[in-house]
PDB file of C-alpha atoms in Angstrom:
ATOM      1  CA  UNK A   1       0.000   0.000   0.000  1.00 37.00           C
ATOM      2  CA  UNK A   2       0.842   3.331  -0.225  1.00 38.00           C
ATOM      3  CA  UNK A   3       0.285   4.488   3.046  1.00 37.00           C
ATOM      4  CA  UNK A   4       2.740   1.708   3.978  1.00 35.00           C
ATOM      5  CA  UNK A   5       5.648   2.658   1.534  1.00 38.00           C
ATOM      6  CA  UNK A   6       5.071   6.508   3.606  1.00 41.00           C
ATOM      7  CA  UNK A   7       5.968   4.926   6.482  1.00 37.00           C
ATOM      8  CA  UNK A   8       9.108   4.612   7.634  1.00 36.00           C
ATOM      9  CA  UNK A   9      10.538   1.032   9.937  1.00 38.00           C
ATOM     10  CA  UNK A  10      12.078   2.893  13.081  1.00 40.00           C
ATOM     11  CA  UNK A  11      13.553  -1.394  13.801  1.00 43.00           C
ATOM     12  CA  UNK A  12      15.256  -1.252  10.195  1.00 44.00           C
ATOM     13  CA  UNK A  13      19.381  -0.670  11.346  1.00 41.00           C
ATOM     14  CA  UNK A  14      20.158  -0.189   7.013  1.00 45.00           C
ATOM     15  CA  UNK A  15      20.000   3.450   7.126  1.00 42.00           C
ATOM     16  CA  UNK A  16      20.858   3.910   3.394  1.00 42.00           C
ATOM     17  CA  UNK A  17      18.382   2.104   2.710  1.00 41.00           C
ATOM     18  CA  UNK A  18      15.574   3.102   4.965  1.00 38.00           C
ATOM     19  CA  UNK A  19      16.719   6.970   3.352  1.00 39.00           C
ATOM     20  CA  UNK A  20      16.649   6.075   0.037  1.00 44.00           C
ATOM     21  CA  UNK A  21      13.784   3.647   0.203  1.00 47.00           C
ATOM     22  CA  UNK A  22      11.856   5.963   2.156  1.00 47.00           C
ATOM     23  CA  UNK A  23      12.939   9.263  -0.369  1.00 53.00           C
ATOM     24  CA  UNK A  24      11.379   7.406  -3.343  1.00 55.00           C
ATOM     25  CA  UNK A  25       8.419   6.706  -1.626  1.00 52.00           C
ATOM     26  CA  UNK A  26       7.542   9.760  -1.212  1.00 58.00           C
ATOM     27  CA  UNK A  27       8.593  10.734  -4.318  1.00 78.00           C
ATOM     28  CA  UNK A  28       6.060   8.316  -5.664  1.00 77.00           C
ATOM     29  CA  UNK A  29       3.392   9.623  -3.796  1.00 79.00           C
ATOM     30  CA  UNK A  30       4.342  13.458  -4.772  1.00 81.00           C
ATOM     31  CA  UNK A  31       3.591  12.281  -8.399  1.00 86.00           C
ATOM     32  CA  UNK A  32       0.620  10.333  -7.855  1.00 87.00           C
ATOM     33  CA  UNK A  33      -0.681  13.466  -6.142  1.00 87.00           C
ATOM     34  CA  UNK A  34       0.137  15.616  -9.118  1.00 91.00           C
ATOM     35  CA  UNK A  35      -1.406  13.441 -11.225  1.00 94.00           C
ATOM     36  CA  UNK A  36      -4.835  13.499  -9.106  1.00 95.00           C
ATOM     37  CA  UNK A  37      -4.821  17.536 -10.171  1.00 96.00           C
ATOM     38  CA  UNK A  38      -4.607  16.742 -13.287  1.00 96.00           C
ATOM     39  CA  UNK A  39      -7.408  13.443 -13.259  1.00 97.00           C
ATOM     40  CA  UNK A  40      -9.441  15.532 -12.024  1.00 97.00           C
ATOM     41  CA  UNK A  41      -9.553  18.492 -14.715  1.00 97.00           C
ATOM     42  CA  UNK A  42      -9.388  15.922 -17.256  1.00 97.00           C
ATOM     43  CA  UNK A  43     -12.908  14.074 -15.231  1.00 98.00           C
ATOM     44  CA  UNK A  44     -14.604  17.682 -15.106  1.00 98.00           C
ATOM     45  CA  UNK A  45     -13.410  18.214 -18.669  1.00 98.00           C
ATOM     46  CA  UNK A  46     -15.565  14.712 -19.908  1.00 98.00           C
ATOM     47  CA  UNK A  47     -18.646  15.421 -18.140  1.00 98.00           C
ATOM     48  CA  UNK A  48     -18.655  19.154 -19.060  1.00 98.00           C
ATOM     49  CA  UNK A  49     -18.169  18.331 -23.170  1.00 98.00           C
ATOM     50  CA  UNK A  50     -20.746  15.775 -22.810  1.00 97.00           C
ATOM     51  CA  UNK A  51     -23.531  17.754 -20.349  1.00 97.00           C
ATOM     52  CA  UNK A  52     -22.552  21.171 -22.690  1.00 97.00           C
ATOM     53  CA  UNK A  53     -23.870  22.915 -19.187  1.00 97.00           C
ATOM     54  CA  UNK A  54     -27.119  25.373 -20.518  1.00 96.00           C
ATOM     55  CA  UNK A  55     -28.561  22.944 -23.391  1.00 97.00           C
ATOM     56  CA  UNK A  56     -30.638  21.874 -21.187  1.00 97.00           C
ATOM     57  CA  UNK A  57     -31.828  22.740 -17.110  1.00 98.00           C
ATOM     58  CA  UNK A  58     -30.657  18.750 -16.533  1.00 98.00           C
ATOM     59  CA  UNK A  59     -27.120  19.550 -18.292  1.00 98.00           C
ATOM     60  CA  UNK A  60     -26.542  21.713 -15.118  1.00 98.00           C
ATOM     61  CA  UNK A  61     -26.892  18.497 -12.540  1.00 98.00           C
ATOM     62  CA  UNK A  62     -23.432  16.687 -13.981  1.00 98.00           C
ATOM     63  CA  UNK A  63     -21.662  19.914 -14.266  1.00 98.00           C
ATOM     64  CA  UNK A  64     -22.418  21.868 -11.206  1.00 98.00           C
ATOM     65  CA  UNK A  65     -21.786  17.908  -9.134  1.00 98.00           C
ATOM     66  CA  UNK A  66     -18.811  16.975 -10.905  1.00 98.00           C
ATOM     67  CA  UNK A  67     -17.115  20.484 -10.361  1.00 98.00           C
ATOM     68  CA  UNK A  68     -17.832  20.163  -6.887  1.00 98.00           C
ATOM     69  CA  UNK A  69     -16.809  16.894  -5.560  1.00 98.00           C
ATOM     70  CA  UNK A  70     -14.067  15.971  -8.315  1.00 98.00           C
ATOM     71  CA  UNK A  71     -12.378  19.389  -8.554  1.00 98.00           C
ATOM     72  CA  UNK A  72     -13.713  22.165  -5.849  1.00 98.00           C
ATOM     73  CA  UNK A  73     -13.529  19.740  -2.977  1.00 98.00           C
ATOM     74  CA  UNK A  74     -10.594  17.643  -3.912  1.00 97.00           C
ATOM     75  CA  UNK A  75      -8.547  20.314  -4.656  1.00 96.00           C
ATOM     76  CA  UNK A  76      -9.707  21.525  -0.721  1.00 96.00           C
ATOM     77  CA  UNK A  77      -8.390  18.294   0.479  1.00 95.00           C
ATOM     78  CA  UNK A  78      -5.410  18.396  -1.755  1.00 95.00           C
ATOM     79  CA  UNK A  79      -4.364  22.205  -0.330  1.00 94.00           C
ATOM     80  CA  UNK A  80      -2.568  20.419   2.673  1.00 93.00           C
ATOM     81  CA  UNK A  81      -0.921  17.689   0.754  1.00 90.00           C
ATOM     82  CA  UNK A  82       3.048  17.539   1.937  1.00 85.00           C
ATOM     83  CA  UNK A  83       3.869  16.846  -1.776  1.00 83.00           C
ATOM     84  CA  UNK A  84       1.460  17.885  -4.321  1.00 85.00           C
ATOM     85  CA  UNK A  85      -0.248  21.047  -2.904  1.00 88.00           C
ATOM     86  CA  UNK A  86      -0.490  24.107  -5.008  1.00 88.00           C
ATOM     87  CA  UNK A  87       0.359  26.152  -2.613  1.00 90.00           C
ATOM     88  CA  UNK A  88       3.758  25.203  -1.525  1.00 88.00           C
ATOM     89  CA  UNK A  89       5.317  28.355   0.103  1.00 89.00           C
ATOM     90  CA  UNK A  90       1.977  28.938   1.508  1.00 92.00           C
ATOM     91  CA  UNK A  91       1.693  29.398   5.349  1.00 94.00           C
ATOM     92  CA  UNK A  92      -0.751  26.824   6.986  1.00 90.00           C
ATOM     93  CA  UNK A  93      -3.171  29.500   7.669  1.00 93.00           C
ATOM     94  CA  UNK A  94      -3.416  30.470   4.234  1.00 95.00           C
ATOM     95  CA  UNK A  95      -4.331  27.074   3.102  1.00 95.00           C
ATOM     96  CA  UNK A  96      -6.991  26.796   5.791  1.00 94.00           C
ATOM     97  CA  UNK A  97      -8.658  30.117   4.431  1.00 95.00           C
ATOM     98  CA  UNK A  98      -8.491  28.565   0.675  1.00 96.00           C
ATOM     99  CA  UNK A  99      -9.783  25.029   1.927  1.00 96.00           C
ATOM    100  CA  UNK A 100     -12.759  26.929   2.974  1.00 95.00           C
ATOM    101  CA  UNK A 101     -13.147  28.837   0.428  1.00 97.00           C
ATOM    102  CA  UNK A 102     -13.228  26.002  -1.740  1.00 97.00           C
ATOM    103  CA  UNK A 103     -15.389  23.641   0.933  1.00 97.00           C
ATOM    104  CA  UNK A 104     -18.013  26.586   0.690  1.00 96.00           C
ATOM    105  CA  UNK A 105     -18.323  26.692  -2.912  1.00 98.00           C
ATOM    106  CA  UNK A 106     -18.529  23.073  -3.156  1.00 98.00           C
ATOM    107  CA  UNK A 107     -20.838  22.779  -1.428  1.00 97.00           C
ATOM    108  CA  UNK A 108     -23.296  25.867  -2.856  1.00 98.00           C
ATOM    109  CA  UNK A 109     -22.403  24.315  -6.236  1.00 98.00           C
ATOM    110  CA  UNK A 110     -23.853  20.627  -4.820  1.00 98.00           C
ATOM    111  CA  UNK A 111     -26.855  22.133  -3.523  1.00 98.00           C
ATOM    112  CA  UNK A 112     -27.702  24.081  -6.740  1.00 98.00           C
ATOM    113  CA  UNK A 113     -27.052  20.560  -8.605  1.00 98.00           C
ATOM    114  CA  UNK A 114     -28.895  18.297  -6.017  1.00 98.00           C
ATOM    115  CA  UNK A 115     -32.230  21.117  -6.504  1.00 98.00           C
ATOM    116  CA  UNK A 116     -32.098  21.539  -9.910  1.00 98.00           C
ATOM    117  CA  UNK A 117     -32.147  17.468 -11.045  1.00 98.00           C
ATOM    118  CA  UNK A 118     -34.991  17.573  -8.184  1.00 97.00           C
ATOM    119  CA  UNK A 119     -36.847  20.396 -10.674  1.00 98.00           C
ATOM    120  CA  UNK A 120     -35.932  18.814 -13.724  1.00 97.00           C
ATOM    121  CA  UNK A 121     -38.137  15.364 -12.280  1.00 97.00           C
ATOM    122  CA  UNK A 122     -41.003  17.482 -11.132  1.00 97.00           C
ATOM    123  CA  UNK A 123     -41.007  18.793 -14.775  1.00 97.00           C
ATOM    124  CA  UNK A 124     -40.927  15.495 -16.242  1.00 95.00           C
ATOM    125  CA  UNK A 125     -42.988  13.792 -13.434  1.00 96.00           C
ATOM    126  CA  UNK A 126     -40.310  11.502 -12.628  1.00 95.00           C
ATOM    127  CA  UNK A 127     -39.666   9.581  -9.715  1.00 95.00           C
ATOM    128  CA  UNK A 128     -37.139  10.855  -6.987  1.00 95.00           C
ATOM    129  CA  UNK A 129     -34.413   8.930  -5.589  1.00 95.00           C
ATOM    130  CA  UNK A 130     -35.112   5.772  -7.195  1.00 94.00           C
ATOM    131  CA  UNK A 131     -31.567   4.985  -7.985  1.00 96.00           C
ATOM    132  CA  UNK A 132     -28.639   4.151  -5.875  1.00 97.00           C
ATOM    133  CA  UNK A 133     -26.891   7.322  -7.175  1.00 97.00           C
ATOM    134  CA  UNK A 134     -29.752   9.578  -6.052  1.00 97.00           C
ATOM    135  CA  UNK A 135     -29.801   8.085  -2.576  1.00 97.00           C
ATOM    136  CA  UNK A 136     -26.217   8.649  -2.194  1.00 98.00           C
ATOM    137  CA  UNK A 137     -26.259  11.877  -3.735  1.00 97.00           C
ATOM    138  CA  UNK A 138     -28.909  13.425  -1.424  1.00 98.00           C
ATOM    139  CA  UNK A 139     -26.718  11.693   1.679  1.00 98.00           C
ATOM    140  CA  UNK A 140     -23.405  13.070   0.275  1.00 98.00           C
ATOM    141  CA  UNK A 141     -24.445  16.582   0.277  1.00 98.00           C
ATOM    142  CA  UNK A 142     -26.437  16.531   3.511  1.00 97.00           C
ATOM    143  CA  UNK A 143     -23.302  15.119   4.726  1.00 98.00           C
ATOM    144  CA  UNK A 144     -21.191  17.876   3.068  1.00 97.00           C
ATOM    145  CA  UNK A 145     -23.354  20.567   4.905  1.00 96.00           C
ATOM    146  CA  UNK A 146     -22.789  18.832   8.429  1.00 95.00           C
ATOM    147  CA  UNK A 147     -18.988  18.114   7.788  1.00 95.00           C
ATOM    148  CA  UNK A 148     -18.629  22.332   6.890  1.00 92.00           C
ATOM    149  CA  UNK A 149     -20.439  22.743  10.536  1.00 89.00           C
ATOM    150  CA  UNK A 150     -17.711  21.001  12.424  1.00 87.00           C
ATOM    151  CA  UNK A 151     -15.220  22.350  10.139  1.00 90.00           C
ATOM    152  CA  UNK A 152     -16.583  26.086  11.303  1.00 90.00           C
ATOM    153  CA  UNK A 153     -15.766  25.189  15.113  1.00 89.00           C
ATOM    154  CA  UNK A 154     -11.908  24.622  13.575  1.00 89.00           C
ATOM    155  CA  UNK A 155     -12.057  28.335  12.456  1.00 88.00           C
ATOM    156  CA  UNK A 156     -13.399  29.309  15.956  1.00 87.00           C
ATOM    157  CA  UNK A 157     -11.919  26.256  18.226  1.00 83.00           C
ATOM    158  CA  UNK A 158     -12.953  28.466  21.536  1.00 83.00           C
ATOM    159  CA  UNK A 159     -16.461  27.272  21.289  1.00 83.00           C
ATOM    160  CA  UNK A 160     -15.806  23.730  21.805  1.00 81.00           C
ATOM    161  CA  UNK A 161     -12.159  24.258  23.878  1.00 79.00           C
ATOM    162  CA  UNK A 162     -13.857  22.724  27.186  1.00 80.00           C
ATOM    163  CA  UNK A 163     -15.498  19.856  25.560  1.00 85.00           C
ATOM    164  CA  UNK A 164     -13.029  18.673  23.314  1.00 86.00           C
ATOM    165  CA  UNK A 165      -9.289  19.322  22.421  1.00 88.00           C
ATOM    166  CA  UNK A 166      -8.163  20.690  19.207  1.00 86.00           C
ATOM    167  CA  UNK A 167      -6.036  17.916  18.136  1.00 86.00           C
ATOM    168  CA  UNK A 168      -8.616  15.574  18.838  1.00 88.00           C
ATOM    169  CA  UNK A 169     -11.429  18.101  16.543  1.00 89.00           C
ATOM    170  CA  UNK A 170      -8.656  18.087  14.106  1.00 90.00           C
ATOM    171  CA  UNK A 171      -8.620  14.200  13.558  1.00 90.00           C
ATOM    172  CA  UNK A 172     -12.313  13.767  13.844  1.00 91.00           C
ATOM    173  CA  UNK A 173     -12.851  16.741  11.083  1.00 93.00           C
ATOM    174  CA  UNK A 174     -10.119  14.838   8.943  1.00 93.00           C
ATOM    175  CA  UNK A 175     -11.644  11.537   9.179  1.00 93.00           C
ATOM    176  CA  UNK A 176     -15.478  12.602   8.509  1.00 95.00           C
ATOM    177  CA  UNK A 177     -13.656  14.086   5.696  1.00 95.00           C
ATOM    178  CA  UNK A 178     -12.495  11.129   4.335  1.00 95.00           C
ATOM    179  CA  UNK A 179     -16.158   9.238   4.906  1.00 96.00           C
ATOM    180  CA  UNK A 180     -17.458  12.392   3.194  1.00 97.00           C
ATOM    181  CA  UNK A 181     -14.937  11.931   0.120  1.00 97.00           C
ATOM    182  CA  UNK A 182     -14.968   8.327  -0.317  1.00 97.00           C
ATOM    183  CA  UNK A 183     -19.320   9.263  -0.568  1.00 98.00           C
ATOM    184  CA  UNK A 184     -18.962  11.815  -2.867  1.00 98.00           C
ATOM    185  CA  UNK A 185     -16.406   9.368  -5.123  1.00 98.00           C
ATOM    186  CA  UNK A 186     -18.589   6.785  -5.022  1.00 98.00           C
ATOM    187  CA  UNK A 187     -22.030   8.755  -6.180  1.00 98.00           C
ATOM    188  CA  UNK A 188     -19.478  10.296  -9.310  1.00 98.00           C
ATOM    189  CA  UNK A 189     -18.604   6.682 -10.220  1.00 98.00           C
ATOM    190  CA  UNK A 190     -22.839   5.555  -9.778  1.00 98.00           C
ATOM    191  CA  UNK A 191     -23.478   8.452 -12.032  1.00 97.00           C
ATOM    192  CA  UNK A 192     -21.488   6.584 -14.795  1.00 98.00           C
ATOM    193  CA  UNK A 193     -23.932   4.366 -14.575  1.00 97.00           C
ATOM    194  CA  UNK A 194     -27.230   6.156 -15.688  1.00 96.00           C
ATOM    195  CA  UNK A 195     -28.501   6.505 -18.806  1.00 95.00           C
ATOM    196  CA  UNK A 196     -27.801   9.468 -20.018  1.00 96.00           C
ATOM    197  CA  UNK A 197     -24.077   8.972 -19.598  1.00 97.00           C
ATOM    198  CA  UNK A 198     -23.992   5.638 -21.161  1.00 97.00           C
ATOM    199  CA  UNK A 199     -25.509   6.748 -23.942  1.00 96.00           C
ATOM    200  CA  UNK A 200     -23.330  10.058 -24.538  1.00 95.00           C
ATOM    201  CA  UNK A 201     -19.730   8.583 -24.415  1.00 97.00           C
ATOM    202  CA  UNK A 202     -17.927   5.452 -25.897  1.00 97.00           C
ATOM    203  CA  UNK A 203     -16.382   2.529 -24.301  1.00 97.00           C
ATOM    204  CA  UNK A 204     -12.885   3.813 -23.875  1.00 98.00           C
ATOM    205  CA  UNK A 205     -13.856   7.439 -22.503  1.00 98.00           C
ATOM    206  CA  UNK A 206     -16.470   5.504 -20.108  1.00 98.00           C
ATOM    207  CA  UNK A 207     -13.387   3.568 -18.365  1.00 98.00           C
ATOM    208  CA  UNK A 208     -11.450   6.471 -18.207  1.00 97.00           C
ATOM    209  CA  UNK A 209     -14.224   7.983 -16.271  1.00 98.00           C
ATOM    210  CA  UNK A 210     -14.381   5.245 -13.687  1.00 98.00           C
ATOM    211  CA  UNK A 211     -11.032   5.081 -13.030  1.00 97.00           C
ATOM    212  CA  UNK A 212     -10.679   9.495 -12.510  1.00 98.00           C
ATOM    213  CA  UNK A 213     -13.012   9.536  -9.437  1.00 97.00           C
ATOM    214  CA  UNK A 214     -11.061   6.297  -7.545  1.00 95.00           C
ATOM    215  CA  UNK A 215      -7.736   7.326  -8.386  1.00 96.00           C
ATOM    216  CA  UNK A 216      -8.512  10.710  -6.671  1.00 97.00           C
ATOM    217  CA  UNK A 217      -9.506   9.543  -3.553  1.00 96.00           C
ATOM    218  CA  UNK A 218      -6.824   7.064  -3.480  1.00 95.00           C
ATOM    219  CA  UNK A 219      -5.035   9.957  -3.218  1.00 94.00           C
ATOM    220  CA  UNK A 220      -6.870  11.791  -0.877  1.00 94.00           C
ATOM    221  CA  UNK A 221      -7.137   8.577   1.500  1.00 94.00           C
ATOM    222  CA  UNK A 222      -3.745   8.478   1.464  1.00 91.00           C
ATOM    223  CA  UNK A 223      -2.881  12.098   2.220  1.00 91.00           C
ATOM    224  CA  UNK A 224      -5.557  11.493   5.238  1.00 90.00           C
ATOM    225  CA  UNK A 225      -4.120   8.351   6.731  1.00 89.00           C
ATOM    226  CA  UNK A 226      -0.737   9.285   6.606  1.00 88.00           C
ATOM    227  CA  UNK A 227      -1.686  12.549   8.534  1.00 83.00           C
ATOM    228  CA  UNK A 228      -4.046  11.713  11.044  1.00 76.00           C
ATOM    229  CA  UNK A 229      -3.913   7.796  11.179  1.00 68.00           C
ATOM    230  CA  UNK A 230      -0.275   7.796  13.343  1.00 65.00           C
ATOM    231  CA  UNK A 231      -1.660  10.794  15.654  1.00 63.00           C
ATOM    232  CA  UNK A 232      -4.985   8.386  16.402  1.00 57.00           C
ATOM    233  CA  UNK A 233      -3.001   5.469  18.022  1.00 56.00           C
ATOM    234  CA  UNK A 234      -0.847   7.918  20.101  1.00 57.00           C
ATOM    235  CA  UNK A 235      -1.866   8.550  23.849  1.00 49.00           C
ATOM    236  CA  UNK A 236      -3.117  11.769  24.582  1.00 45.00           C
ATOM    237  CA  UNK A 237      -0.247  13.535  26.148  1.00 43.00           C
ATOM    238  CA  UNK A 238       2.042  12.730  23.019  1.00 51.00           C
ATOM    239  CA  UNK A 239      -0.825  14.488  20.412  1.00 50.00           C
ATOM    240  CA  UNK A 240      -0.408  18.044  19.367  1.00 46.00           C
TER     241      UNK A 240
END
C-alpha cells in the first residue's frame, strides 16, 4: 500500500536504505498526487463536453456535481498535501482560508445541482431517488453541509475548547472528511452508470471515467491516513 511505503521502519538498522527507500516513496506519492490535479480536470473536462452545461436545465446536474466533488472539494483536500499542494510556500493558515473557500463553494455548487435534477423530475414527473446514485447523492451533500459545521468550530476552536481538544477536533474533522470523500467518489462513479451517460460517451472514454473519481480519492485517502492515522493510536499527552 501506499500508506505503507510513507511509512518509515524505526527497527530497520540499514540506514541507506531506509533513506533512500523511504525518499522514493515519497517521491512516488508526490507524483501520484500531481497526477490526481490533473485526473481531475481531465474528469470535469468529460462530463462538461458531454452535459454542454445550458442545453438543457438537466445539463446543469453533472456539471455543477462533478465540479464540486471531483475538482472544488478535492482540490480543498489536496491544499494540505506535503507533496502535491499548489500552494507550496503557503503558510498553513493560508491554506486553511483557501480550503474553505473552496469547501463553501462546493458545497453551494452541490446544492444548486442536487435542486435543480430535483426540478428537472417534477417537470418530467419523474420519480425521486429511485436509484442508488440519487440516494447517495442526497446523503453526500447533507453530509457535506454537516462536515462544513464542524469544520466552522476549527475556524473558531474556543467554542468547543472545554469539551473537546483541538487535536482531537482536528482528527475527527479529517476523518469525517475522508467518509465524506470516499461518498462523494462513489455517487461520481454511480453516475457513470445512468442513462444518459452511457448513452453520450464510448467505451474507452467511459473507463477512463471510472477510473478518474477512484484514483482521486486514493489519493486523498492516502494524504488522510498518513496525517491523522499515526496521531490516532498515540496517547493523549504525546498528540499536538
Amino acid at each position: 500500500m501506499i500508506f505503507t511505503a510513507c511509512m518509515a521502519d524505526d527497527n530497520n538498522t540499514d540506514k541507506p536504505s531506509l533513506v533512500k527507500n523511504s525518499s522514493s516513496s515519497i517521491g512516488f506519492c508526490g507524483f501520484l498526487g500531481m497526477v490526481a490535479h490533473l485526473v481531475s480536470i481531465v474528469f470535469c473536462g468529460i462530463i462538461i463536453y458531454h452535459a454542454w452545461p445550458g442545453s438543457s436545465l438537466f445539463s446543469w446536474h453533472p456539471t455543477l456535481m462533478c465540479v464540486s466533488f471531483a475538482f472544488l472539494m478535492a482540490e480543498a483536500i489536496l491544499f494540505f498535501s506535503p507533496e502535491s499542494t499548489l500552494l507550496p510556500k503557503a503558510m498553513r493558515k493560508t491554506k486553511v482560508k483557501y480550503h474553505w473557500i473552496n469547501m463553501v463553494t462546493a458545497i453551494a455548487c452541490a446544492v444548486a445541482g442536487l435542486v435543480i435534477i430535483f426540478i428537472n423530475k417534477n417537470i418530467h414527473g419523474k420519480s425521486h431517488f429511485t436509484s442508488w446514485h440519487g440516494i447517495l447523492g442526497l446523503i453526500t451533500v447533507i453530509y457535506s453541509c454537516l462536515q462544513s459545521t464542524g469544520g466552522t468550530l476549527l475556524l473558531y476552536p474556543k467554542v468547543v475548547s472545554g469539551m473537546v481538544k483541538l487535536a482531537d477536533l482536528k482528527l475527527y474533522h479529517a476523518t469525517s472528511g475522508l467518509l465524506l470523500f470516499t461518498l462523494a467518489c462513489t455517487t461520481l462513479i454511480l453516475g457513470l452508470y445512468s442513462n444518459w451517460f452511457v448513452s453520450q460517451v464510448s467505451d474507452t472514454v467511459w473507463y477512463i471515467s471510472f477510473l478518474c473519481p477512484g484514483l482521486i480519492g486514493l489519493v486523498v485517502m492516502n494524504q488522510v491516513t498518513t496525517a491523522y492515522l499515526p496521531k490516532a493510536f498515540k496517547k493523549p499527552s504525546q498528540q499536538i
